[in-house]
Amino acid sequence: MKVTAILLAAGQGTRMKSDLPKVLHPVLGQPMIWHALEAVKQAASETPVVVVGHGAEKVTDYVGASARTVVQDPQLGTAHAVIQATPLLRGTGGLVLVCYADMPLLRGETLARLVEKQKANRGPFSMLTVFNDDPHGFGRIVRAADGTVQAIVEEYVATEEQKRIKELNVGAYCFHADWLWDALALIEKNPHKGEYYLTDAVEVAVKAGLPIQAEVMEDAKEAIGVNTRVHLSEVEAEMRRRVNESHMLNGVTLIDPASTYIEIGVKVGRDTVVWPNTYLHGKTEIGEGNVIGPNTIIRDSKIGNHCKVLASVLEGALLEDDVDMGPFARLRKGARLGNHVHMGNFGEVKDSYLHDGVKMGHFSYIGNADIGAETNIGAGTITCNYDGEKKHPTTIGEDVFIGSDTMLVAPLTIGDGARTGAGSVVTKDVPPDTLVAGVPARAIKKLEKKRHKT
Ligand code: UD1
Ligand code: CA
């Protein structure tokens, strides 16, 4: 059976006090509406419809091809929001799943159970409910003796007795489509708030003697709707707990999950150990048996196996296997460290490939460079890659020894097996197996040829 989801995302989100539309606020690195779209994907068969209004342009841009959008302007309530999808969906049949886009913890499996409930219901719709000791702000569920739902009473009109009801309206409904569009037209303007409430669909069904079923959710946290930034932080913490738990169950050690921040979509291989205060962002992939952190930030980077990354910052970088880096090292975009590379404290690498076994122990800047295998970069070495206008490349061969505090003025090529004296300023290419020194550096002598590969 065809199932189409409608996500309501037109509300202003006034209590967020933000210039950003509420549903674009991120939870663990992805906007709230991304979470909602992922969840409905698991329960619906058709491309979803998102009702936009406040910040319509930004929300529409964000959803792109992942959904169809309709604009609700002005915003006259949740029933009025659903009505906006009429031209797209009326007459297409099947089931219509309606959810609010500000509930990022709601799971796809829960929505799929709601859809199954409605498939078995001879009545026009089913809804999700939850039991919670702190019902503040939620609509209360009034049930008849046979268990069918009689009414949803919003808090501000509830009697003292109704306020004590612990079963609450989550805000997700699955409708028989053919019934929905006619029923929406029968919903009257709420006399207190002047809006059209979707929750009044209950009354329409009950008046017609049709049964409404409730699917009770087990995990009350799924029902948290974000209205303020306090809720946002609660949702963030719960999402982080869920994601961290799944990594641990997949064989990753998190020494202190509470201080470990792993965004949605980050991959971490088994037997990798993540120490506290570590942040893994974006499209990051980490292999097996690594030790990451403490105090490390990694974004959009790929790390092989058996690496050690201590107190470092990586962005757009690639580490092969058995790399040892940190503390206090920084990799920027395009940095690639080959197998067994050692990068010690206070170094920065950008747009450069350090081939297998390169050692760069202390205080260096390497940019736009290619450094051959087993080369040693002395303390304080700098590739002077920028002349004020353009970036220039530096190519260093294999088995080179760059002396401490060498300035490599690019463009520059240094041959295999060459050496530079401490404090040299190298402005001209250096042939293989040659020692240069001085300011500017001059050839001092030819060296005996030594290579790690024989
Ligand atoms: C709603 C329910 C309440 C439920 C609670 C769960 C109604 C009348 N009440 O209350 O029973 O317990 O959610 O969190 O539905 N929206 C639009 N257009 C509008 C108005 C709202 O798209 O004109 C969207 C909002 O962007 C939001 C969602 O609908 O995503 C819910 O609206 P909100 O004002 O937050 O409803 P609640 O007062 O929380
Ligand atoms: Ca809400």
Tab-separated table of C-alpha atoms and ligand atoms in Angstrom:
chain	number	residue	atom	x	y	z
A	1	MET	CA	0.000	0.000	0.000
A	2	LYS	CA	1.165	3.499	-0.891
A	3	VAL	CA	2.303	5.541	2.146
A	4	THR	CA	3.108	9.261	1.802
A	5	ALA	CA	4.588	11.323	4.618
A	6	ILE	CA	3.832	14.978	5.302
A	7	LEU	CA	6.267	16.809	7.581
A	8	LEU	CA	5.046	19.997	9.210
A	9	ALA	CA	7.812	22.579	9.318
A	10	ALA	CA	6.092	25.922	8.803
A	11	GLY	CA	5.845	27.131	12.394
A	12	GLN	CA	7.874	30.122	13.433
A	13	GLY	CA	9.718	28.493	16.304
A	14	THR	CA	9.464	31.775	18.225
A	15	ARG	CA	10.808	30.289	21.444
A	16	MET	CA	14.111	29.360	19.778
A	17	LYS	CA	14.877	33.111	19.517
A	18	SER	CA	16.870	32.538	16.361
A	19	ASP	CA	17.384	33.892	12.852
A	20	LEU	CA	17.724	30.302	11.647
A	21	PRO	CA	14.458	28.425	10.962
A	22	LYS	CA	13.881	25.996	13.827
A	23	VAL	CA	14.045	22.803	11.745
A	24	LEU	CA	17.486	23.778	10.390
A	25	HIS	CA	19.097	23.804	13.830
A	26	PRO	CA	21.536	20.900	13.887
A	27	VAL	CA	21.379	17.874	16.159
A	28	LEU	CA	24.654	15.961	16.151
A	29	GLY	CA	25.728	17.741	12.982
A	30	GLN	CA	22.542	17.308	10.923
A	31	PRO	CA	19.541	19.679	10.808
A	32	MET	CA	16.451	18.516	12.698
A	33	ILE	CA	14.566	18.131	9.443
A	34	TRP	CA	17.243	15.741	8.156
A	35	HIS	CA	16.486	13.455	11.102
A	36	ALA	CA	12.755	13.705	10.412
A	37	LEU	CA	13.258	12.907	6.704
A	38	GLU	CA	15.425	9.878	7.577
A	39	ALA	CA	12.756	8.583	9.952
A	40	VAL	CA	9.840	8.903	7.534
A	41	LYS	CA	11.911	7.184	4.833
A	42	GLN	CA	11.673	3.992	6.876
A	43	ALA	CA	7.882	4.136	7.089
A	44	ALA	CA	6.729	5.696	3.799
A	45	SER	CA	6.964	4.594	0.169
A	46	GLU	CA	6.634	7.936	-1.659
A	47	THR	CA	8.735	11.122	-1.784
A	48	PRO	CA	7.682	13.088	1.329
A	49	VAL	CA	5.948	16.454	1.334
A	50	VAL	CA	7.353	19.160	3.615
A	51	VAL	CA	5.079	22.042	4.603
A	52	VAL	CA	7.237	25.156	4.838
A	53	GLY	CA	6.335	28.693	5.919
A	54	HIS	CA	8.610	30.535	8.280
A	55	GLY	CA	12.036	30.650	6.582
A	56	ALA	CA	10.474	28.813	3.621
A	57	GLU	CA	13.302	29.585	1.216
A	58	LYS	CA	16.070	28.286	3.447
A	59	VAL	CA	14.173	25.133	4.336
A	60	THR	CA	13.244	24.479	0.695
A	61	ASP	CA	16.879	24.958	-0.377
A	62	TYR	CA	18.010	22.554	2.291
A	63	VAL	CA	15.599	19.713	1.486
A	64	GLY	CA	16.391	19.977	-2.234
A	65	ALA	CA	15.376	16.879	-4.150
A	66	SER	CA	14.803	14.780	-1.024
A	67	ALA	CA	11.238	16.100	-0.671
A	68	ARG	CA	8.443	18.050	-2.335
A	69	THR	CA	7.572	21.300	-0.579
A	70	VAL	CA	4.369	23.300	-0.225
A	71	VAL	CA	4.157	26.743	1.335
A	72	GLN	CA	1.783	27.568	4.174
A	73	ASP	CA	1.327	31.336	4.426
A	74	PRO	CA	-0.065	32.533	6.773
A	75	GLN	CA	0.384	29.747	9.337
A	76	LEU	CA	-3.054	29.015	10.734
A	77	GLY	CA	-2.412	25.809	12.648
A	78	THR	CA	-1.490	22.178	12.135
A	79	ALA	CA	-4.682	21.162	10.276
A	80	HIS	CA	-4.321	24.180	7.999
A	81	ALA	CA	-0.719	23.097	7.366
A	82	VAL	CA	-1.789	19.624	6.211
A	83	ILE	CA	-4.483	21.137	3.963
A	84	GLN	CA	-1.681	22.810	1.949
A	85	ALA	CA	-0.693	19.374	0.631
A	86	THR	CA	-4.160	18.795	-0.847
A	87	PRO	CA	-3.278	19.717	-4.452
A	88	LEU	CA	-0.338	17.301	-4.394
A	89	LEU	CA	-1.945	14.369	-2.629
A	90	ARG	CA	-5.725	14.413	-2.886
A	91	GLY	CA	-6.946	11.448	-4.879
A	92	THR	CA	-3.653	9.590	-4.813
A	93	GLY	CA	-5.016	7.121	-2.218
A	94	GLY	CA	-3.191	4.946	0.277
A	95	LEU	CA	-2.101	6.186	3.693
A	96	VAL	CA	-0.826	9.586	4.758
A	97	LEU	CA	1.636	9.801	7.628
A	98	VAL	CA	1.759	13.228	9.272
A	99	CYS	CA	4.596	14.205	11.646
A	100	TYR	CA	6.114	17.356	13.051
A	101	ALA	CA	9.613	18.145	11.804
A	102	ASP	CA	10.870	19.253	15.210
A	103	MET	CA	11.083	15.775	16.791
A	104	PRO	CA	14.517	14.481	15.771
A	105	LEU	CA	14.531	11.552	18.196
A	106	LEU	CA	11.460	9.903	16.689
A	107	ARG	CA	12.624	6.604	15.195
A	108	GLY	CA	11.727	5.267	11.772
A	109	GLU	CA	10.775	1.892	13.315
A	110	THR	CA	8.269	3.629	15.579
A	111	LEU	CA	6.635	5.315	12.583
A	112	ALA	CA	6.619	2.004	10.725
A	113	ARG	CA	4.727	0.439	13.672
A	114	LEU	CA	2.215	3.289	13.507
A	115	VAL	CA	1.658	2.584	9.806
A	116	GLU	CA	1.130	-1.130	10.550
A	117	LYS	CA	-1.369	-0.211	13.264
A	118	GLN	CA	-3.402	1.805	10.784
A	119	LYS	CA	-3.280	-0.938	8.156
A	120	ALA	CA	-5.109	-3.142	10.673
A	121	ASN	CA	-7.537	-0.402	11.751
A	122	ARG	CA	-10.993	-0.305	10.161
A	123	GLY	CA	-11.221	3.334	11.337
A	124	PRO	CA	-9.810	6.416	9.572
A	125	PHE	CA	-6.574	6.914	11.520
A	126	SER	CA	-4.112	5.853	14.180
A	127	MET	CA	-1.837	8.009	16.276
A	128	LEU	CA	1.250	7.717	18.479
A	129	THR	CA	0.915	8.243	22.194
A	130	VAL	CA	3.342	8.065	25.087
A	131	PHE	CA	3.105	7.771	28.854
A	132	ASN	CA	5.113	10.368	30.704
A	133	ASP	CA	5.099	11.556	34.315
A	134	ASP	CA	5.919	15.066	33.159
A	135	PRO	CA	3.124	15.818	30.683
A	136	HIS	CA	3.812	19.533	30.537
A	137	GLY	CA	2.828	21.127	27.239
A	138	PHE	CA	1.424	18.020	25.597
A	139	GLY	CA	-2.144	17.274	24.513
A	140	ARG	CA	-3.766	14.661	26.819
A	141	ILE	CA	-5.335	11.500	25.410
A	142	VAL	CA	-8.855	10.657	26.544
A	143	ARG	CA	-9.721	7.007	25.853
A	144	ALA	CA	-13.074	5.219	25.872
A	145	ALA	CA	-13.624	1.970	27.784
A	146	ASP	CA	-12.892	-0.055	24.613
A	147	GLY	CA	-9.488	1.623	24.271
A	148	THR	CA	-10.302	3.769	21.254
A	149	VAL	CA	-9.314	7.433	21.467
A	150	GLN	CA	-12.177	9.790	22.333
A	151	ALA	CA	-10.404	13.134	22.358
A	152	ILE	CA	-7.094	15.010	22.501
A	153	VAL	CA	-7.370	17.801	25.032
A	154	GLU	CA	-4.754	20.553	24.767
A	155	GLU	CA	-3.281	21.558	28.097
A	156	TYR	CA	-4.679	25.079	28.213
A	157	VAL	CA	-8.275	23.851	27.997
A	158	ALA	CA	-7.843	20.679	30.099
A	159	THR	CA	-9.753	20.248	33.358
A	160	GLU	CA	-7.766	19.463	36.525
A	161	GLU	CA	-8.740	15.818	36.131
A	162	GLN	CA	-7.650	15.731	32.468
A	163	LYS	CA	-4.360	17.396	33.356
A	164	ARG	CA	-3.570	14.346	35.500
A	165	ILE	CA	-3.778	12.054	32.449
A	166	LYS	CA	-0.316	10.618	31.748
A	167	GLU	CA	-0.995	9.452	28.193
A	168	LEU	CA	0.048	12.157	25.762
A	169	ASN	CA	-0.218	13.068	22.092
A	170	VAL	CA	3.181	12.622	20.452
A	171	GLY	CA	2.198	14.402	17.257
A	172	ALA	CA	2.428	11.648	14.621
A	173	TYR	CA	-0.647	10.319	12.839
A	174	CYS	CA	-1.371	7.857	10.066
A	175	PHE	CA	-4.523	8.593	8.081
A	176	HIS	CA	-6.570	6.790	5.515
A	177	ALA	CA	-6.028	9.301	2.699
A	178	ASP	CA	-9.519	9.231	1.234
A	179	TRP	CA	-10.971	10.117	4.633
A	180	LEU	CA	-8.367	12.752	5.538
A	181	TRP	CA	-9.013	15.400	2.905
A	182	ASP	CA	-12.766	15.516	3.541
A	183	ALA	CA	-12.268	15.476	7.316
A	184	LEU	CA	-9.835	18.403	7.249
A	185	ALA	CA	-12.526	20.541	5.654
A	186	LEU	CA	-14.774	19.817	8.647
A	187	ILE	CA	-12.288	21.040	11.252
A	188	GLU	CA	-13.379	24.343	12.705
A	189	LYS	CA	-11.288	27.248	13.817
A	190	ASN	CA	-10.237	26.843	17.453
A	191	PRO	CA	-12.185	29.490	19.401
A	192	HIS	CA	-9.314	30.154	21.842
A	193	LYS	CA	-6.360	30.366	19.472
A	194	GLY	CA	-7.961	31.166	16.131
A	195	GLU	CA	-6.086	28.253	14.471
A	196	TYR	CA	-7.140	25.003	12.823
A	197	TYR	CA	-5.866	22.080	14.882
A	198	LEU	CA	-5.093	18.704	13.392
A	199	THR	CA	-5.872	17.181	16.775
A	200	ASP	CA	-9.532	18.059	16.125
A	201	ALA	CA	-9.580	15.313	13.491
A	202	VAL	CA	-10.293	13.085	16.496
A	203	GLU	CA	-13.557	14.864	17.095
A	204	VAL	CA	-14.550	14.549	13.439
A	205	ALA	CA	-14.015	10.779	13.540
A	206	VAL	CA	-15.648	10.272	16.925
A	207	LYS	CA	-18.780	12.203	15.819
A	208	ALA	CA	-19.041	9.884	12.818
A	209	GLY	CA	-18.695	6.860	15.121
A	210	LEU	CA	-15.364	5.773	13.621
A	211	PRO	CA	-12.646	4.168	15.802
A	212	ILE	CA	-9.214	5.788	16.275
A	213	GLN	CA	-6.373	3.578	17.416
A	214	ALA	CA	-3.392	4.612	19.532
A	215	GLU	CA	0.053	3.057	19.243
A	216	VAL	CA	1.883	3.539	22.530
A	217	MET	CA	5.550	4.412	22.207
A	218	GLU	CA	7.953	2.690	24.616
A	219	ASP	CA	10.803	5.171	24.686
A	220	ALA	CA	9.408	8.479	25.976
A	221	LYS	CA	12.518	10.336	24.803
A	222	GLU	CA	11.449	9.862	21.189
A	223	ALA	CA	8.575	12.232	21.858
A	224	ILE	CA	10.706	15.225	22.831
A	225	GLY	CA	9.723	18.096	20.558
A	226	VAL	CA	12.164	20.971	20.291
A	227	ASN	CA	10.529	24.272	21.189
A	228	THR	CA	13.456	25.967	22.979
A	229	ARG	CA	17.233	25.637	23.005
A	230	VAL	CA	16.922	23.826	26.309
A	231	HIS	CA	15.009	21.065	24.497
A	232	LEU	CA	17.608	21.219	21.723
A	233	SER	CA	20.367	20.393	24.211
A	234	GLU	CA	18.322	17.506	25.662
A	235	VAL	CA	17.781	16.077	22.201
A	236	GLU	CA	21.464	16.532	21.318
A	237	ALA	CA	22.546	14.655	24.456
A	238	GLU	CA	20.166	11.773	23.801
A	239	MET	CA	21.161	11.499	20.131
A	240	ARG	CA	24.838	11.501	21.084
A	241	ARG	CA	24.179	8.792	23.670
A	242	ARG	CA	22.419	6.654	21.023
A	243	VAL	CA	25.156	7.067	18.417
A	244	ASN	CA	27.957	6.441	20.927
A	245	GLU	CA	26.184	3.348	22.184
A	246	SER	CA	25.950	1.916	18.680
A	247	HIS	CA	29.708	2.457	18.138
A	248	MET	CA	30.470	0.697	21.421
A	249	LEU	CA	28.218	-2.213	20.463
A	250	ASN	CA	30.145	-2.383	17.164
A	251	GLY	CA	33.445	-2.864	18.992
A	252	VAL	CA	34.759	0.657	19.544
A	253	THR	CA	36.015	1.593	23.028
A	254	LEU	CA	34.863	4.999	24.204
A	255	ILE	CA	36.697	5.706	27.445
A	256	ASP	CA	34.187	8.404	28.391
A	257	PRO	CA	31.120	8.521	26.112
A	258	ALA	CA	29.798	11.629	27.839
A	259	SER	CA	32.734	13.692	26.568
A	260	THR	CA	32.998	12.017	23.164
A	261	TYR	CA	31.202	13.682	20.281
A	262	ILE	CA	30.717	11.547	17.185
A	263	GLU	CA	28.509	12.962	14.470
A	264	ILE	CA	25.960	10.999	12.500
A	265	GLY	CA	27.576	9.169	9.578
A	266	VAL	CA	31.101	9.009	11.012
A	267	LYS	CA	32.573	5.506	10.703
A	268	VAL	CA	34.857	3.986	13.327
A	269	GLY	CA	36.393	0.505	13.012
A	270	ARG	CA	36.594	-2.150	15.720
A	271	ASP	CA	39.216	-2.067	18.459
A	272	THR	CA	39.745	1.613	17.945
A	273	VAL	CA	39.955	3.395	21.305
A	274	VAL	CA	38.638	6.932	21.600
A	275	TRP	CA	39.870	8.924	24.595
A	276	PRO	CA	37.838	11.741	26.174
A	277	ASN	CA	37.193	15.157	24.739
A	278	THR	CA	37.392	13.963	21.151
A	279	TYR	CA	35.197	15.306	18.338
A	280	LEU	CA	34.647	13.380	15.127
A	281	HIS	CA	32.832	15.449	12.532
A	282	GLY	CA	31.431	15.258	9.024
A	283	LYS	CA	32.566	12.639	6.544
A	284	THR	CA	35.169	11.101	8.800
A	285	GLU	CA	36.174	7.446	8.471
A	286	ILE	CA	38.461	5.798	10.995
A	287	GLY	CA	39.777	2.260	10.569
A	288	GLU	CA	40.617	-0.453	13.091
A	289	GLY	CA	42.895	-0.563	16.097
A	290	ASN	CA	43.593	3.159	16.280
A	291	VAL	CA	44.046	5.244	19.409
A	292	ILE	CA	42.375	8.633	19.014
A	293	GLY	CA	42.617	11.438	21.567
A	294	PRO	CA	42.330	12.649	24.192
A	295	ASN	CA	41.634	16.230	23.094
A	296	THR	CA	41.407	15.650	19.352
A	297	ILE	CA	39.235	17.209	16.652
A	298	ILE	CA	38.856	15.383	13.344
A	299	ARG	CA	36.709	16.628	10.484
A	300	ASP	CA	36.146	15.144	7.008
A	301	SER	CA	39.249	12.975	7.298
A	302	LYS	CA	40.176	9.382	6.656
A	303	ILE	CA	42.372	7.371	8.981
A	304	GLY	CA	43.689	3.875	8.219
A	305	ASN	CA	44.545	1.258	10.836
A	306	HIS	CA	46.779	1.234	13.920
A	307	CYS	CA	47.396	4.969	14.019
A	308	LYS	CA	47.896	7.132	17.127
A	309	VAL	CA	46.496	10.636	17.099
A	310	LEU	CA	47.077	12.542	20.330
A	311	ALA	CA	45.722	16.011	21.076
A	312	SER	CA	45.645	17.078	17.424
A	313	VAL	CA	43.407	18.795	14.893
A	314	LEU	CA	42.755	17.234	11.464
A	315	GLU	CA	40.628	18.631	8.675
A	316	GLY	CA	40.313	17.159	5.187
A	317	ALA	CA	43.307	14.914	5.848
A	318	LEU	CA	44.279	11.353	5.036
A	319	LEU	CA	46.327	9.078	7.276
A	320	GLU	CA	47.467	5.705	5.988
A	321	ASP	CA	48.440	2.954	8.487
A	322	ASP	CA	50.617	3.072	11.627
A	323	VAL	CA	50.905	6.846	11.623
A	324	ASP	CA	51.925	8.393	14.920
A	325	MET	CA	51.007	12.036	15.395
A	326	GLY	CA	50.832	14.615	18.132
A	327	PRO	CA	50.571	16.003	20.621
A	328	PHE	CA	49.560	19.385	19.161
A	329	ALA	CA	49.847	18.624	15.450
A	330	ARG	CA	47.623	20.139	12.819
A	331	LEU	CA	46.645	18.742	9.438
A	332	ARG	CA	44.759	20.921	7.015
A	333	LYS	CA	43.026	20.055	3.758
A	334	GLY	CA	44.956	17.861	1.385
A	335	ALA	CA	47.432	16.635	3.978
A	336	ARG	CA	48.358	12.985	3.472
A	337	LEU	CA	50.598	11.039	5.810
A	338	GLY	CA	51.843	7.688	4.463
A	339	ASN	CA	52.462	4.496	6.404
A	340	HIS	CA	54.607	4.806	9.542
A	341	VAL	CA	54.919	8.580	9.250
A	342	HIS	CA	55.821	10.245	12.530
A	343	MET	CA	54.646	13.803	13.080
A	344	GLY	CA	55.489	15.256	16.470
A	345	ASN	CA	54.489	18.417	18.281
A	346	PHE	CA	53.669	21.819	16.812
A	347	GLY	CA	53.733	20.890	13.134
A	348	GLU	CA	51.341	21.932	10.385
A	349	VAL	CA	50.853	20.158	7.064
A	350	LYS	CA	48.641	21.353	4.218
A	351	ASP	CA	48.227	20.080	0.626
A	352	SER	CA	51.229	17.820	0.992
A	353	TYR	CA	52.053	14.144	0.823
A	354	LEU	CA	54.540	12.814	3.334
A	355	HIS	CA	55.446	9.389	1.933
A	356	ASP	CA	56.076	6.267	4.027
A	357	GLY	CA	58.362	6.655	7.012
A	358	VAL	CA	58.844	10.429	6.874
A	359	LYS	CA	59.778	11.897	10.258
A	360	MET	CA	58.873	15.424	11.190
A	361	GLY	CA	59.349	15.720	14.895
A	362	HIS	CA	59.075	19.349	15.900
A	363	PHE	CA	57.858	22.825	14.903
A	364	SER	CA	57.581	22.629	11.107
A	365	TYR	CA	55.310	23.984	8.402
A	366	ILE	CA	54.926	21.913	5.259
A	367	GLY	CA	52.672	23.252	2.489
A	368	ASN	CA	52.304	22.283	-1.205
A	369	ALA	CA	55.045	19.707	-0.838
A	370	ASP	CA	55.808	16.127	-1.777
A	371	ILE	CA	58.262	14.499	0.580
A	372	GLY	CA	59.882	11.186	-0.356
A	373	ALA	CA	59.974	8.090	1.825
A	374	GLU	CA	62.223	7.974	4.929
A	375	THR	CA	63.132	11.623	4.706
A	376	ASN	CA	63.810	13.447	7.966
A	377	ILE	CA	62.490	16.969	8.416
A	378	GLY	CA	64.544	18.761	11.089
A	379	ALA	CA	63.034	20.908	13.833
A	380	GLY	CA	61.761	24.277	12.665
A	381	THR	CA	61.823	23.541	8.922
A	382	ILE	CA	59.564	25.714	6.805
A	383	THR	CA	58.454	25.415	3.207
A	384	CYS	CA	58.279	29.069	2.158
A	385	ASN	CA	55.531	28.248	-0.340
A	386	TYR	CA	53.936	31.671	-0.686
A	387	ASP	CA	55.602	34.648	-2.347
A	388	GLY	CA	52.766	37.044	-1.479
A	389	GLU	CA	50.862	36.269	-4.656
A	390	LYS	CA	51.136	32.605	-5.524
A	391	LYS	CA	51.701	29.251	-3.879
A	392	HIS	CA	54.711	27.270	-5.162
A	393	PRO	CA	55.548	23.571	-4.821
A	394	THR	CA	58.416	21.927	-2.982
A	395	THR	CA	59.544	18.454	-3.974
A	396	ILE	CA	61.877	16.596	-1.666
A	397	GLY	CA	63.286	13.194	-2.614
A	398	GLU	CA	63.742	10.028	-0.563
A	399	ASP	CA	66.253	9.595	2.278
A	400	VAL	CA	66.843	13.331	2.504
A	401	PHE	CA	67.994	14.953	5.724
A	402	ILE	CA	66.710	18.502	6.163
A	403	GLY	CA	68.710	20.183	8.934
A	404	SER	CA	67.052	22.102	11.761
A	405	ASP	CA	65.653	25.524	10.949
A	406	THR	CA	65.974	25.162	7.165
A	407	MET	CA	63.955	27.572	5.008
A	408	LEU	CA	62.963	25.929	1.736
A	409	VAL	CA	62.118	28.760	-0.658
A	410	ALA	CA	59.702	27.339	-3.243
A	411	PRO	CA	59.540	26.438	-6.083
A	412	LEU	CA	62.239	23.980	-5.141
A	413	THR	CA	63.393	20.432	-5.792
A	414	ILE	CA	65.729	18.566	-3.514
A	415	GLY	CA	67.238	15.323	-4.850
A	416	ASP	CA	67.306	11.915	-3.134
A	417	GLY	CA	69.875	11.517	-0.386
A	418	ALA	CA	70.636	15.268	-0.129
A	419	ARG	CA	71.269	17.125	3.183
A	420	THR	CA	70.878	20.728	4.269
A	421	GLY	CA	72.891	22.310	7.061
A	422	ALA	CA	71.170	23.773	10.122
A	423	GLY	CA	69.869	27.287	9.498
A	424	SER	CA	70.268	27.176	5.691
A	425	VAL	CA	68.047	29.178	3.393
A	426	VAL	CA	67.677	27.039	0.276
A	427	THR	CA	66.737	29.049	-2.816
A	428	LYS	CA	68.039	26.799	-5.627
A	429	ASP	CA	67.414	23.156	-6.502
A	430	VAL	CA	69.702	20.678	-4.772
A	431	PRO	CA	71.071	17.705	-6.761
A	432	PRO	CA	70.917	14.208	-5.225
A	433	ASP	CA	73.475	13.210	-2.563
A	434	THR	CA	74.709	16.750	-2.061
A	435	LEU	CA	75.200	18.710	1.153
A	436	VAL	CA	74.217	22.378	0.975
A	437	ALA	CA	74.489	24.995	3.744
A	438	GLY	CA	74.454	28.727	4.412
A	439	VAL	CA	72.373	31.775	3.551
A	440	PRO	CA	71.689	31.459	0.683
A	441	ALA	CA	72.653	27.779	0.671
A	442	ARG	CA	75.569	26.592	-1.526
A	443	ALA	CA	76.819	23.101	-2.313
A	444	ILE	CA	79.480	22.088	0.228
A	445	LYS	CA	80.241	18.542	-0.853
A	446	LYS	CA	79.056	15.420	-2.587
A	447	LEU	CA	77.839	12.676	-0.205
A	448	GLU	CA	78.144	8.924	-0.277
A	449	LYS	CA	74.954	7.517	-1.798
A	450	LYS	CA	72.716	5.957	0.885
A	451	ARG	CA	69.169	4.664	0.260
A	452	HIS	CA	66.708	2.814	2.516
A	453	LYS	CA	65.782	0.694	-0.506
A	454	THR	CA	68.596	-1.434	-1.884
B	1	UD1	C1	1.340	19.849	19.229
B	1	UD1	C2	-0.018	19.149	19.444
B	1	UD1	C3	-0.077	18.542	20.833
B	1	UD1	C4	1.096	17.601	21.010
B	1	UD1	C5	2.425	18.337	20.756
B	1	UD1	C6	3.568	17.351	20.761
B	1	UD1	C7	-1.592	20.371	18.057
B	1	UD1	C8	-2.717	21.328	18.058
B	1	UD1	N1	-1.103	20.096	19.240
B	1	UD1	O1	1.393	20.981	20.115
B	1	UD1	O2	-1.308	17.834	21.049
B	1	UD1	O3	1.063	17.037	22.329
B	1	UD1	O4	2.402	18.958	19.465
B	1	UD1	O5	4.808	18.013	20.631
B	1	UD1	O6	-1.195	19.884	17.017
B	1	UD1	N2	3.159	23.927	12.299
B	1	UD1	C9	2.955	24.273	10.981
B	1	UD1	N3	2.010	25.227	10.679
B	1	UD1	C10	1.264	25.826	11.628
B	1	UD1	C11	1.467	25.447	12.987
B	1	UD1	C12	2.430	24.490	13.290
B	1	UD1	O7	3.625	23.764	10.082
B	1	UD1	O8	0.430	26.659	11.257
B	1	UD1	C13	4.182	22.901	12.616
B	1	UD1	C14	5.290	23.467	13.464
B	1	UD1	O9	6.352	23.935	12.648
B	1	UD1	C15	5.714	22.240	14.297
B	1	UD1	C16	4.449	21.413	14.375
B	1	UD1	O10	3.584	21.886	13.368
B	1	UD1	O11	6.711	21.483	13.621
B	1	UD1	C17	3.768	21.457	15.745
B	1	UD1	O12	3.393	22.782	16.076
B	1	UD1	P1	3.585	23.335	17.543
B	1	UD1	O13	3.088	24.751	17.562
B	1	UD1	O14	4.955	23.087	18.010
B	1	UD1	O15	2.519	22.432	18.380
B	1	UD1	P2	2.510	22.161	19.949
B	1	UD1	O16	1.959	23.350	20.652
B	1	UD1	O17	3.840	21.672	20.370
B	2	CA	CA	5.947	21.539	19.379
